[in-house]
C-alpha cells in the first residue's frame, strides 16, 4: 500500500491545474500529508546580441516580476482552495518544468505528485509538448494525473 506523507502539486496556473489542486488537497487531508505547491518559471535565455529589444537588466526585472507574480498566485490559490488544517509549503523555481519537478520530488522526498494534463492532441501536442508526459516518463515518484474536464 502506498504510504503518502507528502504530495506535490505543480501548477501551470490553468483551470485544469486548479482542479488538480482540489484533488491534491483532498488527498492531503485524507492521508494527513503535507502539500507542496510548485510553480516553475521558465528560464529566459540571455544573449549578448545588442540588437535585442531588452537589455540584461530589463530581462532580470522581468524574471523577478514573473517569480513574484507566480508566488503571489500560488499563495492565493492555497489560501482559497486548501484547508488551513493541511500543512503546506510553496515554492517558485526556474528551469525546465519537468526537470525541476523531478528534482524537487527527490529533494523533498515527495510520495505522490498530483498534476494536470491538458489533453492536447496532434500538432499542438507535438509543438508544445507535455510537461505531464515528460514528468511521467522520467519520474520514479507515483503520479496521479487529473484530466481536463470534458466540456461536451
Short mmCIF file of N, CA and C in Angstrom, two decimals:
data_model
loop_
_atom_site.label_atom_id
_atom_site.label_comp_id
_atom_site.label_asym_id
_atom_site.label_seq_id
_atom_site.Cartn_x
_atom_site.Cartn_y
_atom_site.Cartn_z
N UNK A 1 0.83 -1.19 0.00
CA UNK A 1 0.00 0.00 0.00
C UNK A 1 0.87 1.24 0.00
N UNK A 2 0.45 2.24 -0.73
CA UNK A 2 1.16 3.50 -0.84
C UNK A 2 0.99 4.29 0.46
N UNK A 3 2.12 4.65 1.07
CA UNK A 3 2.10 5.45 2.29
C UNK A 3 2.43 6.89 1.89
N UNK A 4 1.47 7.78 1.97
CA UNK A 4 1.63 9.14 1.47
C UNK A 4 1.75 10.13 2.63
N UNK A 5 2.94 10.70 2.76
CA UNK A 5 3.17 11.73 3.77
C UNK A 5 3.39 13.11 3.13
N UNK A 6 3.70 13.10 1.83
CA UNK A 6 3.94 14.37 1.15
C UNK A 6 3.43 14.29 -0.29
N UNK A 7 2.76 15.38 -0.71
CA UNK A 7 2.17 15.45 -2.04
C UNK A 7 2.66 16.73 -2.71
N UNK A 8 3.04 16.61 -3.96
CA UNK A 8 3.45 17.77 -4.75
C UNK A 8 2.38 18.10 -5.77
N UNK A 9 2.01 19.37 -5.81
CA UNK A 9 1.11 19.89 -6.84
C UNK A 9 1.87 20.92 -7.67
N UNK A 10 2.34 20.53 -8.87
CA UNK A 10 2.96 21.51 -9.75
C UNK A 10 1.89 22.26 -10.52
N UNK A 11 1.96 23.58 -10.51
CA UNK A 11 0.93 24.41 -11.13
C UNK A 11 1.42 25.08 -12.40
N UNK A 12 0.53 25.15 -13.38
CA UNK A 12 0.80 25.96 -14.58
C UNK A 12 -0.23 27.08 -14.68
N UNK A 13 -0.98 27.31 -13.61
CA UNK A 13 -1.95 28.39 -13.50
C UNK A 13 -3.15 28.24 -14.44
N UNK A 14 -3.45 27.03 -14.86
CA UNK A 14 -4.61 26.79 -15.72
C UNK A 14 -5.79 26.31 -14.87
N UNK A 15 -6.98 26.32 -15.47
CA UNK A 15 -8.18 25.83 -14.78
C UNK A 15 -8.03 24.35 -14.43
N UNK A 16 -7.42 23.58 -15.32
CA UNK A 16 -7.22 22.16 -15.06
C UNK A 16 -6.24 21.96 -13.90
N UNK A 17 -5.24 22.82 -13.83
CA UNK A 17 -4.28 22.76 -12.74
C UNK A 17 -4.97 23.06 -11.40
N UNK A 18 -5.88 24.02 -11.40
CA UNK A 18 -6.63 24.33 -10.18
C UNK A 18 -7.48 23.12 -9.76
N UNK A 19 -8.05 22.45 -10.74
CA UNK A 19 -8.82 21.22 -10.45
C UNK A 19 -7.90 20.16 -9.81
N UNK A 20 -6.67 20.06 -10.30
CA UNK A 20 -5.70 19.12 -9.72
C UNK A 20 -5.36 19.51 -8.29
N UNK A 21 -5.31 20.82 -8.00
CA UNK A 21 -5.05 21.26 -6.62
C UNK A 21 -6.18 20.80 -5.70
N UNK A 22 -7.40 20.89 -6.16
CA UNK A 22 -8.53 20.44 -5.34
C UNK A 22 -8.39 18.96 -5.01
N UNK A 23 -7.99 18.16 -5.99
CA UNK A 23 -7.77 16.72 -5.78
C UNK A 23 -6.62 16.51 -4.81
N UNK A 24 -5.51 17.23 -5.03
CA UNK A 24 -4.33 17.10 -4.16
C UNK A 24 -4.66 17.47 -2.72
N UNK A 25 -5.44 18.54 -2.54
CA UNK A 25 -5.82 18.97 -1.19
C UNK A 25 -6.71 17.93 -0.51
N UNK A 26 -7.65 17.35 -1.27
CA UNK A 26 -8.49 16.29 -0.71
C UNK A 26 -7.65 15.10 -0.27
N UNK A 27 -6.70 14.71 -1.11
CA UNK A 27 -5.83 13.58 -0.75
C UNK A 27 -4.96 13.92 0.45
N UNK A 28 -4.42 15.12 0.49
CA UNK A 28 -3.58 15.53 1.63
C UNK A 28 -4.39 15.47 2.92
N UNK A 29 -5.62 15.88 2.85
CA UNK A 29 -6.48 15.84 4.05
C UNK A 29 -6.75 14.39 4.46
N UNK A 30 -7.06 13.53 3.49
CA UNK A 30 -7.35 12.13 3.79
C UNK A 30 -6.13 11.41 4.37
N UNK A 31 -4.95 11.69 3.81
CA UNK A 31 -3.73 11.00 4.25
C UNK A 31 -3.05 11.70 5.42
N UNK A 32 -3.45 12.92 5.73
CA UNK A 32 -2.73 13.70 6.73
C UNK A 32 -1.35 14.08 6.22
N UNK A 33 -1.26 14.30 4.92
CA UNK A 33 0.02 14.57 4.27
C UNK A 33 0.31 16.06 4.14
N UNK A 34 1.56 16.40 4.02
CA UNK A 34 1.97 17.77 3.73
C UNK A 34 1.79 18.01 2.23
N UNK A 35 1.29 19.19 1.88
CA UNK A 35 1.05 19.54 0.49
C UNK A 35 2.00 20.64 0.05
N UNK A 36 2.77 20.33 -0.98
CA UNK A 36 3.70 21.30 -1.56
C UNK A 36 3.11 21.85 -2.86
N UNK A 37 3.23 23.16 -3.04
CA UNK A 37 2.86 23.79 -4.30
C UNK A 37 4.12 24.26 -5.00
N UNK A 38 4.18 24.06 -6.30
CA UNK A 38 5.37 24.43 -7.06
C UNK A 38 4.97 25.06 -8.39
N UNK A 39 5.52 26.23 -8.66
CA UNK A 39 5.40 26.86 -9.97
C UNK A 39 6.80 26.95 -10.54
N UNK A 40 6.93 26.54 -11.80
CA UNK A 40 8.22 26.62 -12.47
C UNK A 40 8.16 27.74 -13.50
N UNK A 41 9.01 28.72 -13.31
CA UNK A 41 9.11 29.84 -14.25
C UNK A 41 10.23 29.48 -15.22
N UNK A 42 9.94 29.49 -16.51
CA UNK A 42 10.99 29.12 -17.47
C UNK A 42 12.14 30.13 -17.47
N UNK A 43 13.34 29.62 -17.66
CA UNK A 43 14.50 30.50 -17.81
C UNK A 43 14.36 31.29 -19.10
N UNK A 44 14.76 32.54 -19.04
CA UNK A 44 14.77 33.37 -20.23
C UNK A 44 16.22 33.47 -20.68
N UNK A 45 16.51 32.97 -21.88
CA UNK A 45 17.90 33.00 -22.32
C UNK A 45 18.39 34.44 -22.50
N UNK A 46 19.59 34.68 -22.03
CA UNK A 46 20.19 36.00 -22.15
C UNK A 46 21.24 35.93 -23.25
N UNK A 47 21.21 36.92 -24.10
CA UNK A 47 22.14 36.98 -25.23
C UNK A 47 22.97 38.25 -25.15
N UNK A 48 24.14 38.19 -25.71
CA UNK A 48 25.00 39.38 -25.79
C UNK A 48 24.69 40.19 -27.04
N UNK A 49 23.72 39.74 -27.82
CA UNK A 49 23.32 40.45 -29.04
C UNK A 49 22.71 41.80 -28.66
N UNK A 50 23.36 42.87 -29.04
CA UNK A 50 22.91 44.21 -28.65
C UNK A 50 21.72 44.70 -29.48
N UNK A 51 21.30 43.92 -30.45
CA UNK A 51 20.14 44.32 -31.26
C UNK A 51 18.83 43.84 -30.66
N UNK A 52 18.91 43.06 -29.59
CA UNK A 52 17.68 42.56 -28.96
C UNK A 52 16.92 43.71 -28.30
N UNK A 53 15.60 43.60 -28.24
CA UNK A 53 14.79 44.70 -27.71
C UNK A 53 14.90 44.90 -26.20
N UNK A 54 15.42 43.92 -25.45
CA UNK A 54 15.52 44.05 -24.00
C UNK A 54 16.97 43.93 -23.54
N UNK A 55 17.34 44.74 -22.60
CA UNK A 55 18.69 44.66 -22.03
C UNK A 55 18.71 43.60 -20.93
N UNK A 56 19.90 43.22 -20.52
CA UNK A 56 20.02 42.21 -19.47
C UNK A 56 19.32 42.66 -18.18
N UNK A 57 19.52 43.90 -17.73
CA UNK A 57 18.78 44.31 -16.51
C UNK A 57 17.26 44.28 -16.69
N UNK A 58 16.77 44.59 -17.89
CA UNK A 58 15.33 44.53 -18.14
C UNK A 58 14.84 43.08 -18.08
N UNK A 59 15.62 42.17 -18.63
CA UNK A 59 15.26 40.74 -18.57
C UNK A 59 15.25 40.27 -17.12
N UNK A 60 16.23 40.69 -16.34
CA UNK A 60 16.29 40.30 -14.94
C UNK A 60 15.09 40.84 -14.15
N UNK A 61 14.70 42.08 -14.43
CA UNK A 61 13.50 42.64 -13.78
C UNK A 61 12.25 41.86 -14.20
N UNK A 62 12.18 41.51 -15.48
CA UNK A 62 11.05 40.74 -16.00
C UNK A 62 10.97 39.37 -15.31
N UNK A 63 12.11 38.72 -15.18
CA UNK A 63 12.15 37.42 -14.48
C UNK A 63 11.71 37.57 -13.03
N UNK A 64 12.17 38.63 -12.37
CA UNK A 64 11.77 38.87 -10.97
C UNK A 64 10.27 39.12 -10.88
N UNK A 65 9.72 39.87 -11.83
CA UNK A 65 8.28 40.10 -11.85
C UNK A 65 7.50 38.80 -12.06
N UNK A 66 8.00 37.93 -12.96
CA UNK A 66 7.36 36.64 -13.19
C UNK A 66 7.36 35.81 -11.91
N UNK A 67 8.49 35.76 -11.22
CA UNK A 67 8.61 34.98 -9.98
C UNK A 67 7.67 35.53 -8.90
N UNK A 68 7.65 36.86 -8.76
CA UNK A 68 6.78 37.48 -7.74
C UNK A 68 5.31 37.22 -8.04
N UNK A 69 4.93 37.34 -9.29
CA UNK A 69 3.55 37.08 -9.70
C UNK A 69 3.18 35.61 -9.45
N UNK A 70 4.10 34.71 -9.79
CA UNK A 70 3.85 33.28 -9.57
C UNK A 70 3.70 32.97 -8.09
N UNK A 71 4.55 33.53 -7.26
CA UNK A 71 4.48 33.30 -5.81
C UNK A 71 3.17 33.83 -5.24
N UNK A 72 2.78 35.02 -5.66
CA UNK A 72 1.53 35.62 -5.18
C UNK A 72 0.33 34.76 -5.59
N UNK A 73 0.30 34.33 -6.86
CA UNK A 73 -0.80 33.50 -7.34
C UNK A 73 -0.87 32.16 -6.64
N UNK A 74 0.29 31.56 -6.40
CA UNK A 74 0.36 30.26 -5.72
C UNK A 74 -0.17 30.37 -4.30
N UNK A 75 0.28 31.38 -3.58
CA UNK A 75 -0.18 31.55 -2.19
C UNK A 75 -1.68 31.86 -2.14
N UNK A 76 -2.17 32.63 -3.12
CA UNK A 76 -3.59 32.96 -3.16
C UNK A 76 -4.43 31.69 -3.39
N UNK A 77 -3.97 30.82 -4.29
CA UNK A 77 -4.70 29.57 -4.55
C UNK A 77 -4.72 28.69 -3.30
N UNK A 78 -3.60 28.60 -2.61
CA UNK A 78 -3.54 27.78 -1.40
C UNK A 78 -4.46 28.36 -0.33
N UNK A 79 -4.48 29.68 -0.18
CA UNK A 79 -5.34 30.32 0.81
C UNK A 79 -6.81 30.06 0.50
N UNK A 80 -7.16 30.10 -0.78
CA UNK A 80 -8.55 29.95 -1.20
C UNK A 80 -9.01 28.50 -1.22
N UNK A 81 -8.16 27.57 -1.69
CA UNK A 81 -8.60 26.21 -2.00
C UNK A 81 -8.13 25.12 -1.04
N UNK A 82 -7.19 25.45 -0.16
CA UNK A 82 -6.63 24.42 0.72
C UNK A 82 -7.00 24.72 2.17
N UNK A 83 -7.54 23.72 2.83
CA UNK A 83 -7.91 23.86 4.24
C UNK A 83 -6.70 24.26 5.07
N UNK A 84 -6.94 25.14 6.04
CA UNK A 84 -5.82 25.55 6.90
C UNK A 84 -5.40 24.46 7.89
N UNK A 85 -6.10 23.32 7.86
CA UNK A 85 -5.68 22.18 8.69
C UNK A 85 -4.61 21.34 8.00
N UNK A 86 -4.35 21.64 6.72
CA UNK A 86 -3.34 20.90 5.96
C UNK A 86 -2.01 21.67 6.01
N UNK A 87 -0.94 20.97 6.34
CA UNK A 87 0.37 21.59 6.34
C UNK A 87 0.80 21.83 4.89
N UNK A 88 1.22 23.05 4.58
CA UNK A 88 1.58 23.39 3.20
C UNK A 88 2.90 24.15 3.14
N UNK A 89 3.47 24.13 1.96
CA UNK A 89 4.65 24.93 1.67
C UNK A 89 4.66 25.18 0.16
N UNK A 90 5.02 26.40 -0.24
CA UNK A 90 5.01 26.75 -1.66
C UNK A 90 6.40 27.18 -2.12
N UNK A 91 6.66 26.92 -3.39
CA UNK A 91 7.95 27.24 -3.99
C UNK A 91 7.77 27.74 -5.41
N UNK A 92 8.63 28.65 -5.81
CA UNK A 92 8.75 29.07 -7.21
C UNK A 92 10.20 28.83 -7.59
N UNK A 93 10.39 28.07 -8.66
CA UNK A 93 11.74 27.75 -9.13
C UNK A 93 11.82 28.04 -10.63
N UNK A 94 13.04 28.13 -11.13
CA UNK A 94 13.27 28.38 -12.56
C UNK A 94 13.89 27.17 -13.21
N UNK A 95 13.59 27.00 -14.50
CA UNK A 95 14.21 25.92 -15.27
C UNK A 95 13.21 25.24 -16.17
N UNK A 96 13.63 24.08 -16.67
CA UNK A 96 12.74 23.26 -17.49
C UNK A 96 11.74 22.58 -16.54
N UNK A 97 10.44 22.81 -16.74
CA UNK A 97 9.45 22.34 -15.76
C UNK A 97 9.58 20.88 -15.34
N UNK A 98 9.65 19.94 -16.27
CA UNK A 98 9.69 18.53 -15.87
C UNK A 98 10.96 18.22 -15.07
N UNK A 99 12.08 18.80 -15.45
CA UNK A 99 13.32 18.57 -14.71
C UNK A 99 13.23 19.13 -13.29
N UNK A 100 12.67 20.33 -13.17
CA UNK A 100 12.53 20.95 -11.85
C UNK A 100 11.59 20.12 -10.98
N UNK A 101 10.49 19.66 -11.55
CA UNK A 101 9.53 18.84 -10.79
C UNK A 101 10.20 17.56 -10.29
N UNK A 102 10.91 16.88 -11.17
CA UNK A 102 11.56 15.62 -10.79
C UNK A 102 12.63 15.85 -9.73
N UNK A 103 13.45 16.88 -9.89
CA UNK A 103 14.48 17.19 -8.89
C UNK A 103 13.86 17.58 -7.55
N UNK A 104 12.75 18.32 -7.60
CA UNK A 104 12.06 18.73 -6.38
C UNK A 104 11.55 17.50 -5.62
N UNK A 105 10.98 16.53 -6.35
CA UNK A 105 10.45 15.34 -5.68
C UNK A 105 11.56 14.56 -4.98
N UNK A 106 12.74 14.55 -5.58
CA UNK A 106 13.88 13.88 -4.95
C UNK A 106 14.35 14.65 -3.72
N UNK A 107 14.48 15.96 -3.88
CA UNK A 107 14.97 16.83 -2.80
C UNK A 107 14.06 16.77 -1.57
N UNK A 108 12.75 16.81 -1.79
CA UNK A 108 11.79 16.84 -0.68
C UNK A 108 11.23 15.47 -0.32
N UNK A 109 11.69 14.45 -1.03
CA UNK A 109 11.22 13.07 -0.79
C UNK A 109 9.69 12.98 -0.89
N UNK A 110 9.18 13.48 -1.99
CA UNK A 110 7.73 13.51 -2.25
C UNK A 110 7.23 12.09 -2.51
N UNK A 111 6.09 11.75 -1.94
CA UNK A 111 5.50 10.42 -2.11
C UNK A 111 4.54 10.33 -3.29
N UNK A 112 3.91 11.46 -3.66
CA UNK A 112 2.91 11.45 -4.73
C UNK A 112 2.89 12.82 -5.40
N UNK A 113 2.83 12.81 -6.73
CA UNK A 113 2.65 14.04 -7.50
C UNK A 113 1.22 14.03 -8.03
N UNK A 114 0.52 15.14 -7.88
CA UNK A 114 -0.83 15.28 -8.45
C UNK A 114 -0.74 16.46 -9.41
N UNK A 115 -0.91 16.15 -10.71
CA UNK A 115 -0.78 17.22 -11.70
C UNK A 115 -1.81 17.08 -12.80
N UNK A 116 -1.99 18.18 -13.52
CA UNK A 116 -3.00 18.24 -14.57
C UNK A 116 -2.41 17.86 -15.91
N UNK A 117 -3.31 17.48 -16.80
CA UNK A 117 -2.95 17.32 -18.20
C UNK A 117 -3.99 18.08 -19.01
N UNK A 118 -3.55 18.61 -20.14
CA UNK A 118 -4.44 19.42 -20.97
C UNK A 118 -4.98 18.65 -22.17
N UNK A 119 -4.56 17.41 -22.30
CA UNK A 119 -5.08 16.52 -23.35
C UNK A 119 -4.93 17.10 -24.76
N UNK A 120 -3.80 17.76 -25.00
CA UNK A 120 -3.56 18.26 -26.36
C UNK A 120 -3.30 17.08 -27.27
N UNK A 121 -3.69 17.24 -28.52
CA UNK A 121 -3.52 16.17 -29.49
C UNK A 121 -2.87 16.72 -30.76
N UNK A 122 -2.33 15.84 -31.54
CA UNK A 122 -1.83 16.20 -32.86
C UNK A 122 -0.70 17.20 -32.84
N UNK A 123 -0.77 18.15 -33.77
CA UNK A 123 0.30 19.12 -33.95
C UNK A 123 0.49 19.97 -32.70
N UNK A 124 -0.59 20.33 -32.03
CA UNK A 124 -0.49 21.14 -30.81
C UNK A 124 0.37 20.43 -29.77
N UNK A 125 0.14 19.12 -29.58
CA UNK A 125 0.93 18.35 -28.62
C UNK A 125 2.37 18.26 -29.08
N UNK A 126 2.58 18.04 -30.36
CA UNK A 126 3.93 17.90 -30.90
C UNK A 126 4.73 19.19 -30.74
N UNK A 127 4.11 20.32 -31.03
CA UNK A 127 4.82 21.60 -30.98
C UNK A 127 5.01 22.10 -29.55
N UNK A 128 4.00 21.94 -28.72
CA UNK A 128 4.05 22.46 -27.36
C UNK A 128 4.68 21.46 -26.40
N UNK A 129 4.47 20.20 -26.65
CA UNK A 129 4.99 19.19 -25.74
C UNK A 129 4.09 19.05 -24.54
N UNK A 130 4.47 18.21 -23.62
CA UNK A 130 3.66 18.00 -22.44
C UNK A 130 4.55 17.83 -21.23
N UNK A 131 4.45 18.77 -20.31
CA UNK A 131 5.22 18.68 -19.07
C UNK A 131 4.79 17.43 -18.30
N UNK A 132 3.49 17.16 -18.28
CA UNK A 132 2.99 15.98 -17.57
C UNK A 132 3.58 14.71 -18.16
N UNK A 133 3.53 14.60 -19.47
CA UNK A 133 4.05 13.40 -20.13
C UNK A 133 5.54 13.23 -19.87
N UNK A 134 6.30 14.30 -19.98
CA UNK A 134 7.74 14.23 -19.75
C UNK A 134 8.04 13.85 -18.29
N UNK A 135 7.24 14.38 -17.37
CA UNK A 135 7.43 14.05 -15.95
C UNK A 135 7.12 12.58 -15.71
N UNK A 136 6.04 12.09 -16.31
CA UNK A 136 5.68 10.68 -16.15
C UNK A 136 6.80 9.78 -16.66
N UNK A 137 7.36 10.13 -17.80
CA UNK A 137 8.41 9.30 -18.41
C UNK A 137 9.68 9.21 -17.56
N UNK A 138 9.97 10.25 -16.78
CA UNK A 138 11.26 10.31 -16.09
C UNK A 138 11.19 10.27 -14.57
N UNK A 139 10.00 10.26 -14.00
CA UNK A 139 9.88 10.30 -12.54
C UNK A 139 9.77 8.90 -11.95
N UNK A 140 10.44 8.72 -10.83
CA UNK A 140 10.31 7.48 -10.07
C UNK A 140 9.17 7.59 -9.06
N UNK A 141 8.65 8.80 -8.88
CA UNK A 141 7.57 9.06 -7.93
C UNK A 141 6.22 8.79 -8.60
N UNK A 142 5.29 8.13 -7.91
CA UNK A 142 3.96 7.91 -8.49
C UNK A 142 3.28 9.25 -8.80
N UNK A 143 2.54 9.26 -9.90
CA UNK A 143 1.87 10.48 -10.36
C UNK A 143 0.39 10.19 -10.60
N UNK A 144 -0.45 11.04 -10.02
CA UNK A 144 -1.88 11.00 -10.30
C UNK A 144 -2.16 12.14 -11.27
N UNK A 145 -2.67 11.79 -12.45
CA UNK A 145 -2.92 12.78 -13.48
C UNK A 145 -4.41 13.13 -13.49
N UNK A 146 -4.69 14.42 -13.36
CA UNK A 146 -6.06 14.92 -13.36
C UNK A 146 -6.33 15.48 -14.75
N UNK A 147 -7.29 14.88 -15.48
CA UNK A 147 -7.53 15.32 -16.86
C UNK A 147 -8.32 16.61 -16.94
N UNK A 148 -8.24 17.21 -18.09
CA UNK A 148 -9.05 18.39 -18.40
C UNK A 148 -10.51 17.97 -18.34
N UNK A 149 -11.38 18.81 -17.77
CA UNK A 149 -12.80 18.44 -17.72
C UNK A 149 -13.38 18.29 -19.13
N UNK A 150 -14.29 17.36 -19.26
CA UNK A 150 -14.95 17.15 -20.54
C UNK A 150 -16.03 18.21 -20.69
N UNK A 151 -15.86 19.07 -21.68
CA UNK A 151 -16.81 20.17 -21.87
C UNK A 151 -17.95 19.83 -22.82
N UNK A 152 -18.11 18.56 -23.14
CA UNK A 152 -19.17 18.19 -24.09
C UNK A 152 -20.51 18.06 -23.42
#
